[in-house]
Amino acid sequence: MRSALLCLAACALASCASAPQAPTWPQQVRAHFDANNAAARAGASRQQDFFARTQHPDYRDLTCELDGLTVELDPALSTLRRDPGFAPDRTGPPRGEIWAVGVEVTVRERGAIIGRQIGTQHLVLLDGRVHGFAPCPGEAP
């Protein structure tokens, strides 16, 4: 009996130790911004692709061309908070859990910094994925 219990305990520990842990929401947010910045470093075309892939599915038509600009986003994760009332240019909020985080935005043109600003970036957790709202760096806020 004792060896059966030890075997069960060992099997339970082994399966727990080998099961990958899902990333936490802050880790997913950090990974989203890291991927954005990697795309920005690779150029405007790669970043445009990133924005198209991660744009909230209900707002795919609300993107703009980067016109050769790149947008680096450095989040202050300590400011990450829920923002259920956010609705980008539509009536009512998007589907999913809406979050806001303070970011430093750096806009570059051909590698040269042409603008820097502090702002808020909204993200949505929907179907286990992080979605955002692509910025339009040529438009005034």
PDB file of C-alpha atoms in Angstrom:
ATOM      1  CA  MET A   1       0.000   0.000   0.000  1.00  0.00           C
ATOM      2  CA  ARG A   2       2.775   2.373   0.960  1.00  0.00           C
ATOM      3  CA  SER A   3       4.661   1.766  -2.304  1.00  0.00           C
ATOM      4  CA  ALA A   4       1.446   2.404  -4.277  1.00  0.00           C
ATOM      5  CA  LEU A   5       1.001   5.757  -2.514  1.00  0.00           C
ATOM      6  CA  LEU A   6       4.640   6.655  -3.156  1.00  0.00           C
ATOM      7  CA  CYS A   7       4.210   5.741  -6.822  1.00  0.00           C
ATOM      8  CA  LEU A   8       1.076   7.902  -7.080  1.00  0.00           C
ATOM      9  CA  ALA A   9       2.850  10.791  -5.394  1.00  0.00           C
ATOM     10  CA  ALA A  10       5.872  10.420  -7.675  1.00  0.00           C
ATOM     11  CA  CYS A  11       3.649  10.297 -10.773  1.00  0.00           C
ATOM     12  CA  ALA A  12       1.734  13.374  -9.642  1.00  0.00           C
ATOM     13  CA  LEU A  13       4.970  15.275  -9.021  1.00  0.00           C
ATOM     14  CA  ALA A  14       6.409  14.198 -12.347  1.00  0.00           C
ATOM     15  CA  SER A  15       3.360  15.340 -14.283  1.00  0.00           C
ATOM     16  CA  CYS A  16       3.277  18.655 -12.428  1.00  0.00           C
ATOM     17  CA  ALA A  17       6.962  19.258 -13.003  1.00  0.00           C
ATOM     18  CA  SER A  18       6.765  18.452 -16.710  1.00  0.00           C
ATOM     19  CA  ALA A  19       3.570  20.406 -17.430  1.00  0.00           C
ATOM     20  CA  PRO A  20       4.457  23.795 -18.916  1.00  0.00           C
ATOM     21  CA  GLN A  21       3.145  26.759 -16.984  1.00  0.00           C
ATOM     22  CA  ALA A  22       0.967  29.185 -18.910  1.00  0.00           C
ATOM     23  CA  PRO A  23       2.461  32.663 -18.934  1.00  0.00           C
ATOM     24  CA  THR A  24       0.878  35.176 -16.599  1.00  0.00           C
ATOM     25  CA  TRP A  25      -0.984  38.137 -18.055  1.00  0.00           C
ATOM     26  CA  PRO A  26       1.915  40.538 -17.304  1.00  0.00           C
ATOM     27  CA  GLN A  27       4.285  38.075 -19.017  1.00  0.00           C
ATOM     28  CA  GLN A  28       1.992  37.960 -22.063  1.00  0.00           C
ATOM     29  CA  VAL A  29       1.885  41.758 -22.137  1.00  0.00           C
ATOM     30  CA  ARG A  30       5.690  41.966 -21.880  1.00  0.00           C
ATOM     31  CA  ALA A  31       6.034  39.404 -24.702  1.00  0.00           C
ATOM     32  CA  HIS A  32       3.607  41.429 -26.861  1.00  0.00           C
ATOM     33  CA  PHE A  33       5.668  44.601 -26.438  1.00  0.00           C
ATOM     34  CA  ASP A  34       8.946  42.717 -26.938  1.00  0.00           C
ATOM     35  CA  ALA A  35       7.577  41.314 -30.228  1.00  0.00           C
ATOM     36  CA  ASN A  36       6.434  44.792 -31.284  1.00  0.00           C
ATOM     37  CA  ASN A  37       9.857  46.274 -30.617  1.00  0.00           C
ATOM     38  CA  ALA A  38      11.634  43.429 -32.416  1.00  0.00           C
ATOM     39  CA  ALA A  39       9.395  44.056 -35.422  1.00  0.00           C
ATOM     40  CA  ALA A  40      10.170  47.792 -35.223  1.00  0.00           C
ATOM     41  CA  ARG A  41      13.904  47.061 -35.222  1.00  0.00           C
ATOM     42  CA  ALA A  42      13.371  44.906 -38.336  1.00  0.00           C
ATOM     43  CA  GLY A  43      11.728  47.819 -40.170  1.00  0.00           C
ATOM     44  CA  ALA A  44       8.382  49.414 -40.949  1.00  0.00           C
ATOM     45  CA  SER A  45       7.195  46.568 -43.165  1.00  0.00           C
ATOM     46  CA  ARG A  46       7.786  43.949 -40.461  1.00  0.00           C
ATOM     47  CA  GLN A  47       6.091  46.152 -37.886  1.00  0.00           C
ATOM     48  CA  GLN A  48       3.114  46.677 -40.205  1.00  0.00           C
ATOM     49  CA  ASP A  49       2.801  42.866 -40.380  1.00  0.00           C
ATOM     50  CA  PHE A  50       2.989  42.640 -36.580  1.00  0.00           C
ATOM     51  CA  PHE A  51       0.211  45.220 -36.178  1.00  0.00           C
ATOM     52  CA  ALA A  52      -1.959  43.392 -38.720  1.00  0.00           C
ATOM     53  CA  ARG A  53      -1.488  40.068 -36.869  1.00  0.00           C
ATOM     54  CA  THR A  54      -2.201  41.465 -33.422  1.00  0.00           C
ATOM     55  CA  GLN A  55      -4.948  44.005 -34.206  1.00  0.00           C
ATOM     56  CA  HIS A  56      -8.177  43.233 -32.316  1.00  0.00           C
ATOM     57  CA  PRO A  57     -10.337  41.209 -34.734  1.00  0.00           C
ATOM     58  CA  ASP A  58     -13.303  43.583 -34.358  1.00  0.00           C
ATOM     59  CA  TYR A  59     -11.121  46.520 -35.437  1.00  0.00           C
ATOM     60  CA  ARG A  60      -9.102  45.135 -38.334  1.00  0.00           C
ATOM     61  CA  ASP A  61     -10.364  48.013 -40.493  1.00  0.00           C
ATOM     62  CA  LEU A  62      -8.939  50.626 -38.093  1.00  0.00           C
ATOM     63  CA  THR A  63      -5.293  50.387 -39.065  1.00  0.00           C
ATOM     64  CA  CYS A  64      -3.125  52.819 -40.968  1.00  0.00           C
ATOM     65  CA  GLU A  65       0.060  52.753 -42.990  1.00  0.00           C
ATOM     66  CA  LEU A  66       3.260  53.485 -41.126  1.00  0.00           C
ATOM     67  CA  ASP A  67       4.710  55.329 -44.145  1.00  0.00           C
ATOM     68  CA  GLY A  68       8.216  54.168 -43.283  1.00  0.00           C
ATOM     69  CA  LEU A  69       7.958  54.999 -39.574  1.00  0.00           C
ATOM     70  CA  THR A  70       8.494  52.550 -36.724  1.00  0.00           C
ATOM     71  CA  VAL A  71       6.933  52.736 -33.278  1.00  0.00           C
ATOM     72  CA  GLU A  72       8.733  51.372 -30.228  1.00  0.00           C
ATOM     73  CA  LEU A  73       6.604  50.943 -27.119  1.00  0.00           C
ATOM     74  CA  ASP A  74       8.183  50.640 -23.677  1.00  0.00           C
ATOM     75  CA  PRO A  75       5.502  49.692 -21.122  1.00  0.00           C
ATOM     76  CA  ALA A  76       5.515  50.516 -17.426  1.00  0.00           C
ATOM     77  CA  LEU A  77       4.000  47.206 -16.316  1.00  0.00           C
ATOM     78  CA  SER A  78       3.377  48.556 -12.816  1.00  0.00           C
ATOM     79  CA  THR A  79       0.601  50.665 -14.405  1.00  0.00           C
ATOM     80  CA  LEU A  80      -1.204  47.679 -15.988  1.00  0.00           C
ATOM     81  CA  ARG A  81      -4.874  47.922 -15.053  1.00  0.00           C
ATOM     82  CA  ARG A  82      -8.314  46.935 -16.313  1.00  0.00           C
ATOM     83  CA  ASP A  83     -10.168  49.511 -18.410  1.00  0.00           C
ATOM     84  CA  PRO A  84     -13.570  48.002 -19.289  1.00  0.00           C
ATOM     85  CA  GLY A  85     -15.001  51.311 -20.544  1.00  0.00           C
ATOM     86  CA  PHE A  86     -12.491  51.763 -23.373  1.00  0.00           C
ATOM     87  CA  ALA A  87     -14.010  51.849 -26.875  1.00  0.00           C
ATOM     88  CA  PRO A  88     -11.790  52.865 -29.831  1.00  0.00           C
ATOM     89  CA  ASP A  89     -13.867  54.879 -32.309  1.00  0.00           C
ATOM     90  CA  ARG A  90     -16.928  52.663 -31.906  1.00  0.00           C
ATOM     91  CA  THR A  91     -19.922  52.427 -29.620  1.00  0.00           C
ATOM     92  CA  GLY A  92     -19.332  49.977 -26.829  1.00  0.00           C
ATOM     93  CA  PRO A  93     -16.140  48.243 -25.745  1.00  0.00           C
ATOM     94  CA  PRO A  94     -14.428  45.511 -27.786  1.00  0.00           C
ATOM     95  CA  ARG A  95     -14.911  41.846 -26.928  1.00  0.00           C
ATOM     96  CA  GLY A  96     -12.519  40.458 -24.316  1.00  0.00           C
ATOM     97  CA  GLU A  97     -10.811  41.734 -21.175  1.00  0.00           C
ATOM     98  CA  ILE A  98      -9.650  45.297 -21.784  1.00  0.00           C
ATOM     99  CA  TRP A  99      -6.474  46.493 -20.123  1.00  0.00           C
ATOM    100  CA  ALA A 100      -4.486  49.728 -20.210  1.00  0.00           C
ATOM    101  CA  VAL A 101      -0.814  50.297 -19.542  1.00  0.00           C
ATOM    102  CA  GLY A 102       1.349  53.395 -19.551  1.00  0.00           C
ATOM    103  CA  VAL A 103       3.961  53.389 -22.308  1.00  0.00           C
ATOM    104  CA  GLU A 104       6.795  55.493 -23.596  1.00  0.00           C
ATOM    105  CA  VAL A 105       6.376  55.775 -27.356  1.00  0.00           C
ATOM    106  CA  THR A 106       9.397  56.367 -29.576  1.00  0.00           C
ATOM    107  CA  VAL A 107       8.764  57.054 -33.262  1.00  0.00           C
ATOM    108  CA  ARG A 108      11.634  56.628 -35.701  1.00  0.00           C
ATOM    109  CA  GLU A 109      12.110  57.447 -39.346  1.00  0.00           C
ATOM    110  CA  ARG A 110      15.006  55.663 -41.055  1.00  0.00           C
ATOM    111  CA  GLY A 111      16.428  54.947 -37.607  1.00  0.00           C
ATOM    112  CA  ALA A 112      16.376  58.553 -36.379  1.00  0.00           C
ATOM    113  CA  ILE A 113      14.100  59.473 -33.487  1.00  0.00           C
ATOM    114  CA  ILE A 114      11.526  61.994 -34.675  1.00  0.00           C
ATOM    115  CA  GLY A 115       9.197  61.878 -31.689  1.00  0.00           C
ATOM    116  CA  ARG A 116       8.889  60.626 -28.145  1.00  0.00           C
ATOM    117  CA  GLN A 117       5.791  60.703 -25.964  1.00  0.00           C
ATOM    118  CA  ILE A 118       4.266  59.146 -22.857  1.00  0.00           C
ATOM    119  CA  GLY A 119       0.790  57.697 -23.333  1.00  0.00           C
ATOM    120  CA  THR A 120      -1.573  54.828 -22.689  1.00  0.00           C
ATOM    121  CA  GLN A 121      -1.761  51.661 -24.775  1.00  0.00           C
ATOM    122  CA  HIS A 122      -4.841  49.458 -24.638  1.00  0.00           C
ATOM    123  CA  LEU A 123      -4.629  45.689 -24.967  1.00  0.00           C
ATOM    124  CA  VAL A 124      -7.317  43.037 -24.953  1.00  0.00           C
ATOM    125  CA  LEU A 125      -7.122  39.443 -23.824  1.00  0.00           C
ATOM    126  CA  LEU A 126      -9.432  37.554 -26.186  1.00  0.00           C
ATOM    127  CA  ASP A 127      -9.467  33.800 -26.749  1.00  0.00           C
ATOM    128  CA  GLY A 128      -6.171  33.449 -24.880  1.00  0.00           C
ATOM    129  CA  ARG A 129      -4.341  35.925 -27.146  1.00  0.00           C
ATOM    130  CA  VAL A 130      -3.141  39.486 -26.690  1.00  0.00           C
ATOM    131  CA  HIS A 131      -4.672  41.915 -29.175  1.00  0.00           C
ATOM    132  CA  GLY A 132      -3.966  45.591 -29.553  1.00  0.00           C
ATOM    133  CA  PHE A 133      -4.962  48.623 -31.531  1.00  0.00           C
ATOM    134  CA  ALA A 134      -2.389  49.682 -34.107  1.00  0.00           C
ATOM    135  CA  PRO A 135      -1.135  53.226 -33.666  1.00  0.00           C
ATOM    136  CA  CYS A 136      -1.224  55.783 -36.442  1.00  0.00           C
ATOM    137  CA  PRO A 137       2.009  57.725 -35.900  1.00  0.00           C
ATOM    138  CA  GLY A 138       1.191  60.339 -38.551  1.00  0.00           C
ATOM    139  CA  GLU A 139      -2.045  61.400 -36.843  1.00  0.00           C
ATOM    140  CA  ALA A 140      -2.234  63.906 -34.034  1.00  0.00           C
ATOM    141  CA  PRO A 141      -3.738  62.574 -30.796  1.00  0.00           C
TER     142      PRO A 141
END
